[in-house]
């Protein structure tokens, strides 16, 4: 179901795709399959989160990969 939250999430994801694709074309620092995997994972995560927000539920819990770095100073 297309809602304002899902619509905004998809538009944001499209900008992510554009930015990462342009960077990849310039640098090719990651493999193409890795880029596709990152963007696909981001799509499902952002849509799942938008749908939860629409339903009045908390966003799905994600592991914070930066937690071990401590709080910013």
PDB file of N, CA and C in Angstrom:
ATOM      1  N   UNK A   1       0.843  -1.179   0.000  1.00  0.00           N
ATOM      2  CA  UNK A   1       0.000   0.000   0.000  1.00  0.00           C
ATOM      3  C   UNK A   1       0.887   1.240   0.000  1.00  0.00           C
ATOM      4  N   UNK A   2       0.625   2.145  -0.913  1.00  0.00           N
ATOM      5  CA  UNK A   2       1.411   3.380  -0.982  1.00  0.00           C
ATOM      6  C   UNK A   2       0.835   4.412  -0.016  1.00  0.00           C
ATOM      7  N   UNK A   3       1.638   4.782   0.943  1.00  0.00           N
ATOM      8  CA  UNK A   3       1.266   5.805   1.916  1.00  0.00           C
ATOM      9  C   UNK A   3       2.306   6.919   1.824  1.00  0.00           C
ATOM     10  N   UNK A   4       2.048   8.068   2.454  1.00  0.00           N
ATOM     11  CA  UNK A   4       3.055   9.127   2.424  1.00  0.00           C
ATOM     12  C   UNK A   4       4.414   8.681   2.970  1.00  0.00           C
ATOM     13  N   UNK A   5       4.416   7.878   4.019  1.00  0.00           N
ATOM     14  CA  UNK A   5       5.697   7.414   4.587  1.00  0.00           C
ATOM     15  C   UNK A   5       6.422   6.486   3.613  1.00  0.00           C
ATOM     16  N   UNK A   6       5.702   5.567   3.001  1.00  0.00           N
ATOM     17  CA  UNK A   6       6.323   4.649   2.036  1.00  0.00           C
ATOM     18  C   UNK A   6       6.791   5.424   0.809  1.00  0.00           C
ATOM     19  N   UNK A   7       5.982   6.367   0.356  1.00  0.00           N
ATOM     20  CA  UNK A   7       6.368   7.183  -0.801  1.00  0.00           C
ATOM     21  C   UNK A   7       7.664   7.949  -0.503  1.00  0.00           C
ATOM     22  N   UNK A   8       7.732   8.589   0.658  1.00  0.00           N
ATOM     23  CA  UNK A   8       8.939   9.332   1.036  1.00  0.00           C
ATOM     24  C   UNK A   8      10.135   8.392   1.156  1.00  0.00           C
ATOM     25  N   UNK A   9       9.910   7.210   1.728  1.00  0.00           N
ATOM     26  CA  UNK A   9      10.993   6.241   1.883  1.00  0.00           C
ATOM     27  C   UNK A   9      11.526   5.809   0.521  1.00  0.00           C
ATOM     28  N   UNK A  10      10.640   5.547  -0.420  1.00  0.00           N
ATOM     29  CA  UNK A  10      11.076   5.126  -1.755  1.00  0.00           C
ATOM     30  C   UNK A  10      11.801   6.239  -2.499  1.00  0.00           C
ATOM     31  N   UNK A  11      11.320   7.471  -2.350  1.00  0.00           N
ATOM     32  CA  UNK A  11      12.027   8.596  -2.980  1.00  0.00           C
ATOM     33  C   UNK A  11      13.421   8.754  -2.381  1.00  0.00           C
ATOM     34  N   UNK A  12      13.522   8.611  -1.079  1.00  0.00           N
ATOM     35  CA  UNK A  12      14.831   8.689  -0.431  1.00  0.00           C
ATOM     36  C   UNK A  12      15.751   7.583  -0.902  1.00  0.00           C
ATOM     37  N   UNK A  13      15.203   6.368  -1.055  1.00  0.00           N
ATOM     38  CA  UNK A  13      16.005   5.237  -1.520  1.00  0.00           C
ATOM     39  C   UNK A  13      16.501   5.478  -2.946  1.00  0.00           C
ATOM     40  N   UNK A  14      15.650   6.079  -3.779  1.00  0.00           N
ATOM     41  CA  UNK A  14      16.076   6.390  -5.152  1.00  0.00           C
ATOM     42  C   UNK A  14      17.266   7.361  -5.154  1.00  0.00           C
ATOM     43  N   UNK A  15      17.256   8.314  -4.258  1.00  0.00           N
ATOM     44  CA  UNK A  15      18.393   9.228  -4.153  1.00  0.00           C
ATOM     45  C   UNK A  15      19.646   8.488  -3.669  1.00  0.00           C
ATOM     46  N   UNK A  16      19.453   7.538  -2.755  1.00  0.00           N
ATOM     47  CA  UNK A  16      20.570   6.704  -2.308  1.00  0.00           C
ATOM     48  C   UNK A  16      21.147   5.910  -3.480  1.00  0.00           C
ATOM     49  N   UNK A  17      20.273   5.312  -4.283  1.00  0.00           N
ATOM     50  CA  UNK A  17      20.704   4.549  -5.456  1.00  0.00           C
ATOM     51  C   UNK A  17      21.502   5.444  -6.402  1.00  0.00           C
ATOM     52  N   UNK A  18      20.974   6.626  -6.668  1.00  0.00           N
ATOM     53  CA  UNK A  18      21.661   7.537  -7.576  1.00  0.00           C
ATOM     54  C   UNK A  18      23.047   7.906  -7.041  1.00  0.00           C
ATOM     55  N   UNK A  19      23.119   8.291  -5.787  1.00  0.00           N
ATOM     56  CA  UNK A  19      24.395   8.695  -5.209  1.00  0.00           C
ATOM     57  C   UNK A  19      25.415   7.575  -5.172  1.00  0.00           C
ATOM     58  N   UNK A  20      24.983   6.401  -4.730  1.00  0.00           N
ATOM     59  CA  UNK A  20      25.916   5.282  -4.658  1.00  0.00           C
ATOM     60  C   UNK A  20      26.339   4.813  -6.043  1.00  0.00           C
ATOM     61  N   UNK A  21      25.421   4.849  -6.992  1.00  0.00           N
ATOM     62  CA  UNK A  21      25.746   4.424  -8.357  1.00  0.00           C
ATOM     63  C   UNK A  21      26.752   5.370  -9.004  1.00  0.00           C
ATOM     64  N   UNK A  22      26.542   6.664  -8.828  1.00  0.00           N
ATOM     65  CA  UNK A  22      27.492   7.633  -9.382  1.00  0.00           C
ATOM     66  C   UNK A  22      28.872   7.463  -8.744  1.00  0.00           C
ATOM     67  N   UNK A  23      28.892   7.264  -7.434  1.00  0.00           N
ATOM     68  CA  UNK A  23      30.170   7.044  -6.753  1.00  0.00           C
ATOM     69  C   UNK A  23      30.830   5.763  -7.256  1.00  0.00           C
ATOM     70  N   UNK A  24      30.029   4.717  -7.440  1.00  0.00           N
ATOM     71  CA  UNK A  24      30.566   3.439  -7.918  1.00  0.00           C
ATOM     72  C   UNK A  24      31.144   3.592  -9.325  1.00  0.00           C
ATOM     73  N   UNK A  25      30.447   4.306 -10.182  1.00  0.00           N
ATOM     74  CA  UNK A  25      30.953   4.510 -11.539  1.00  0.00           C
ATOM     75  C   UNK A  25      32.295   5.232 -11.535  1.00  0.00           C
ATOM     76  N   UNK A  26      32.467   6.123 -10.573  1.00  0.00           N
ATOM     77  CA  UNK A  26      33.698   6.903 -10.498  1.00  0.00           C
ATOM     78  C   UNK A  26      34.847   6.133  -9.851  1.00  0.00           C
ATOM     79  N   UNK A  27      34.547   5.349  -8.813  1.00  0.00           N
ATOM     80  CA  UNK A  27      35.633   4.741  -8.029  1.00  0.00           C
ATOM     81  C   UNK A  27      35.726   3.220  -8.135  1.00  0.00           C
ATOM     82  N   UNK A  28      34.591   2.567  -8.293  1.00  0.00           N
ATOM     83  CA  UNK A  28      34.516   1.091  -8.307  1.00  0.00           C
ATOM     84  C   UNK A  28      35.249   0.472  -7.122  1.00  0.00           C
ATOM     85  N   UNK A  29      35.068   1.100  -5.963  1.00  0.00           N
ATOM     86  CA  UNK A  29      35.738   0.610  -4.749  1.00  0.00           C
ATOM     87  C   UNK A  29      35.073  -0.636  -4.164  1.00  0.00           C
ATOM     88  N   UNK A  30      33.846  -0.902  -4.533  1.00  0.00           N
ATOM     89  CA  UNK A  30      33.174  -2.143  -4.138  1.00  0.00           C
ATOM     90  C   UNK A  30      32.781  -2.871  -5.406  1.00  0.00           C
ATOM     91  N   UNK A  31      32.545  -4.154  -5.290  1.00  0.00           N
ATOM     92  CA  UNK A  31      32.130  -4.910  -6.475  1.00  0.00           C
ATOM     93  C   UNK A  31      30.682  -4.558  -6.816  1.00  0.00           C
ATOM     94  N   UNK A  32      30.325  -4.794  -8.048  1.00  0.00           N
ATOM     95  CA  UNK A  32      28.947  -4.528  -8.463  1.00  0.00           C
ATOM     96  C   UNK A  32      27.962  -5.390  -7.670  1.00  0.00           C
ATOM     97  N   UNK A  33      28.228  -6.687  -7.473  1.00  0.00           N
ATOM     98  CA  UNK A  33      27.299  -7.485  -6.655  1.00  0.00           C
ATOM     99  C   UNK A  33      27.161  -6.941  -5.220  1.00  0.00           C
ATOM    100  N   UNK A  34      28.254  -6.432  -4.662  1.00  0.00           N
ATOM    101  CA  UNK A  34      28.183  -5.864  -3.310  1.00  0.00           C
ATOM    102  C   UNK A  34      27.304  -4.620  -3.310  1.00  0.00           C
ATOM    103  N   UNK A  35      27.433  -3.788  -4.323  1.00  0.00           N
ATOM    104  CA  UNK A  35      26.606  -2.586  -4.434  1.00  0.00           C
ATOM    105  C   UNK A  35      25.129  -2.960  -4.520  1.00  0.00           C
ATOM    106  N   UNK A  36      24.819  -3.939  -5.357  1.00  0.00           N
ATOM    107  CA  UNK A  36      23.434  -4.393  -5.497  1.00  0.00           C
ATOM    108  C   UNK A  36      22.916  -4.935  -4.174  1.00  0.00           C
ATOM    109  N   UNK A  37      23.716  -5.698  -3.467  1.00  0.00           N
ATOM    110  CA  UNK A  37      23.315  -6.259  -2.172  1.00  0.00           C
ATOM    111  C   UNK A  37      23.032  -5.149  -1.164  1.00  0.00           C
ATOM    112  N   UNK A  38      23.892  -4.154  -1.107  1.00  0.00           N
ATOM    113  CA  UNK A  38      23.698  -3.029  -0.175  1.00  0.00           C
ATOM    114  C   UNK A  38      22.403  -2.288  -0.503  1.00  0.00           C
ATOM    115  N   UNK A  39      22.206  -1.980  -1.777  1.00  0.00           N
ATOM    116  CA  UNK A  39      21.014  -1.221  -2.167  1.00  0.00           C
ATOM    117  C   UNK A  39      19.734  -2.029  -1.973  1.00  0.00           C
ATOM    118  N   UNK A  40      19.780  -3.318  -2.246  1.00  0.00           N
ATOM    119  CA  UNK A  40      18.604  -4.172  -2.042  1.00  0.00           C
ATOM    120  C   UNK A  40      18.260  -4.263  -0.561  1.00  0.00           C
ATOM    121  N   UNK A  41      19.265  -4.462   0.259  1.00  0.00           N
ATOM    122  CA  UNK A  41      19.046  -4.530   1.700  1.00  0.00           C
ATOM    123  C   UNK A  41      18.489  -3.212   2.227  1.00  0.00           C
ATOM    124  N   UNK A  42      19.030  -2.101   1.736  1.00  0.00           N
ATOM    125  CA  UNK A  42      18.546  -0.786   2.160  1.00  0.00           C
ATOM    126  C   UNK A  42      17.086  -0.589   1.765  1.00  0.00           C
ATOM    127  N   UNK A  43      16.711  -1.064   0.581  1.00  0.00           N
ATOM    128  CA  UNK A  43      15.324  -0.926   0.129  1.00  0.00           C
ATOM    129  C   UNK A  43      14.375  -1.626   1.089  1.00  0.00           C
ATOM    130  N   UNK A  44      14.651  -2.892   1.395  1.00  0.00           N
ATOM    131  CA  UNK A  44      13.760  -3.643   2.278  1.00  0.00           C
ATOM    132  C   UNK A  44      13.711  -3.018   3.667  1.00  0.00           C
ATOM    133  N   UNK A  45      14.850  -2.558   4.145  1.00  0.00           N
ATOM    134  CA  UNK A  45      14.897  -1.948   5.477  1.00  0.00           C
ATOM    135  C   UNK A  45      14.080  -0.665   5.529  1.00  0.00           C
ATOM    136  N   UNK A  46      14.240   0.194   4.531  1.00  0.00           N
ATOM    137  CA  UNK A  46      13.539   1.478   4.557  1.00  0.00           C
ATOM    138  C   UNK A  46      12.038   1.295   4.361  1.00  0.00           C
ATOM    139  N   UNK A  47      11.621   0.370   3.504  1.00  0.00           N
ATOM    140  CA  UNK A  47      10.185   0.123   3.309  1.00  0.00           C
ATOM    141  C   UNK A  47       9.580  -0.515   4.558  1.00  0.00           C
ATOM    142  N   UNK A  48      10.284  -1.466   5.146  1.00  0.00           N
ATOM    143  CA  UNK A  48       9.801  -2.101   6.375  1.00  0.00           C
ATOM    144  C   UNK A  48       9.629  -1.068   7.488  1.00  0.00           C
ATOM    145  N   UNK A  49      10.561  -0.166   7.604  1.00  0.00           N
ATOM    146  CA  UNK A  49      10.489   0.873   8.629  1.00  0.00           C
ATOM    147  C   UNK A  49       9.326   1.820   8.362  1.00  0.00           C
ATOM    148  N   UNK A  50       9.156   2.252   7.113  1.00  0.00           N
ATOM    149  CA  UNK A  50       8.046   3.145   6.769  1.00  0.00           C
ATOM    150  C   UNK A  50       6.702   2.477   7.039  1.00  0.00           C
ATOM    151  N   UNK A  51       6.581   1.202   6.734  1.00  0.00           N
ATOM    152  CA  UNK A  51       5.330   0.482   6.980  1.00  0.00           C
ATOM    153  C   UNK A  51       5.042   0.369   8.474  1.00  0.00           C
ATOM    154  N   UNK A  52       6.078   0.160   9.273  1.00  0.00           N
ATOM    155  CA  UNK A  52       5.899   0.090  10.724  1.00  0.00           C
ATOM    156  C   UNK A  52       5.431   1.446  11.260  1.00  0.00           C
ATOM    157  N   UNK A  53       6.054   2.512  10.779  1.00  0.00           N
ATOM    158  CA  UNK A  53       5.655   3.859  11.211  1.00  0.00           C
ATOM    159  C   UNK A  53       4.195   4.118  10.840  1.00  0.00           C
ATOM    160  N   UNK A  54       3.807   3.741   9.641  1.00  0.00           N
ATOM    161  CA  UNK A  54       2.409   3.909   9.216  1.00  0.00           C
ATOM    162  C   UNK A  54       1.445   3.153  10.120  1.00  0.00           C
ATOM    163  N   UNK A  55       1.870   2.000  10.597  1.00  0.00           N
ATOM    164  CA  UNK A  55       1.018   1.173  11.447  1.00  0.00           C
ATOM    165  C   UNK A  55       1.065   1.615  12.908  1.00  0.00           C
ATOM    166  N   UNK A  56       1.842   2.662  13.198  1.00  0.00           N
ATOM    167  CA  UNK A  56       1.950   3.139  14.576  1.00  0.00           C
ATOM    168  C   UNK A  56       2.822   2.262  15.443  1.00  0.00           C
ATOM    169  N   UNK A  57       3.648   1.473  14.813  1.00  0.00           N
ATOM    170  CA  UNK A  57       4.534   0.568  15.539  1.00  0.00           C
ATOM    171  C   UNK A  57       5.937   1.157  15.564  1.00  0.00           C
ATOM    172  N   UNK A  58       6.754   0.708  16.528  1.00  0.00           N
ATOM    173  CA  UNK A  58       8.144   1.175  16.518  1.00  0.00           C
ATOM    174  C   UNK A  58       8.884   0.607  15.311  1.00  0.00           C
ATOM    175  N   UNK A  59       9.874   1.331  14.866  1.00  0.00           N
ATOM    176  CA  UNK A  59      10.702   0.851  13.760  1.00  0.00           C
ATOM    177  C   UNK A  59      11.373  -0.451  14.173  1.00  0.00           C
ATOM    178  N   UNK A  60      11.587  -1.352  13.228  1.00  0.00           N
ATOM    179  CA  UNK A  60      12.268  -2.605  13.548  1.00  0.00           C
ATOM    180  C   UNK A  60      13.632  -2.334  14.181  1.00  0.00           C
ATOM    181  N   UNK A  61      13.979  -3.150  15.148  1.00  0.00           N
ATOM    182  CA  UNK A  61      15.257  -2.994  15.829  1.00  0.00           C
ATOM    183  C   UNK A  61      16.382  -3.472  14.932  1.00  0.00           C
ATOM    184  N   UNK A  62      17.396  -2.679  14.828  1.00  0.00           N
ATOM    185  CA  UNK A  62      18.579  -3.015  14.043  1.00  0.00           C
ATOM    186  C   UNK A  62      19.792  -3.007  14.965  1.00  0.00           C
ATOM    187  N   UNK A  63      20.753  -3.800  14.630  1.00  0.00           N
ATOM    188  CA  UNK A  63      22.008  -3.801  15.371  1.00  0.00           C
ATOM    189  C   UNK A  63      22.788  -2.559  14.952  1.00  0.00           C
ATOM    190  N   UNK A  64      23.252  -1.806  15.926  1.00  0.00           N
ATOM    191  CA  UNK A  64      24.037  -0.614  15.640  1.00  0.00           C
ATOM    192  C   UNK A  64      25.494  -1.021  15.459  1.00  0.00           C
ATOM    193  N   UNK A  65      26.019  -0.954  14.231  1.00  0.00           N
ATOM    194  CA  UNK A  65      27.399  -1.384  13.999  1.00  0.00           C
ATOM    195  C   UNK A  65      28.422  -0.451  14.636  1.00  0.00           C
ATOM    196  N   UNK A  66      27.972   0.718  15.085  1.00  0.00           N
ATOM    197  CA  UNK A  66      28.890   1.687  15.668  1.00  0.00           C
ATOM    198  C   UNK A  66      28.851   1.691  17.190  1.00  0.00           C
ATOM    199  N   UNK A  67      28.032   0.827  17.779  1.00  0.00           N
ATOM    200  CA  UNK A  67      27.879   0.813  19.233  1.00  0.00           C
ATOM    201  C   UNK A  67      29.205   0.584  19.958  1.00  0.00           C
ATOM    202  N   UNK A  68      30.066  -0.243  19.389  1.00  0.00           N
ATOM    203  CA  UNK A  68      31.326  -0.541  20.055  1.00  0.00           C
ATOM    204  C   UNK A  68      32.303   0.632  20.038  1.00  0.00           C
ATOM    205  N   UNK A  69      32.000   1.655  19.249  1.00  0.00           N
ATOM    206  CA  UNK A  69      32.880   2.823  19.179  1.00  0.00           C
ATOM    207  C   UNK A  69      32.641   3.786  20.331  1.00  0.00           C
ATOM    208  N   UNK A  70      31.559   3.597  21.074  1.00  0.00           N
ATOM    209  CA  UNK A  70      31.245   4.484  22.183  1.00  0.00           C
ATOM    210  C   UNK A  70      30.500   5.720  21.724  1.00  0.00           C
ATOM    211  N   UNK A  71      30.133   6.537  22.687  1.00  0.00           N
ATOM    212  CA  UNK A  71      29.399   7.759  22.410  1.00  0.00           C
ATOM    213  C   UNK A  71      30.305   8.807  21.782  1.00  0.00           C
ATOM    214  N   UNK A  72      29.735   9.636  20.882  1.00  0.00           N
ATOM    215  CA  UNK A  72      30.545  10.719  20.330  1.00  0.00           C
ATOM    216  C   UNK A  72      30.913  11.728  21.408  1.00  0.00           C
ATOM    217  N   UNK A  73      32.052  12.349  21.236  1.00  0.00           N
ATOM    218  CA  UNK A  73      32.506  13.316  22.262  1.00  0.00           C
ATOM    219  C   UNK A  73      32.025  14.703  21.942  1.00  0.00           C
TER     220      UNK A  73
END
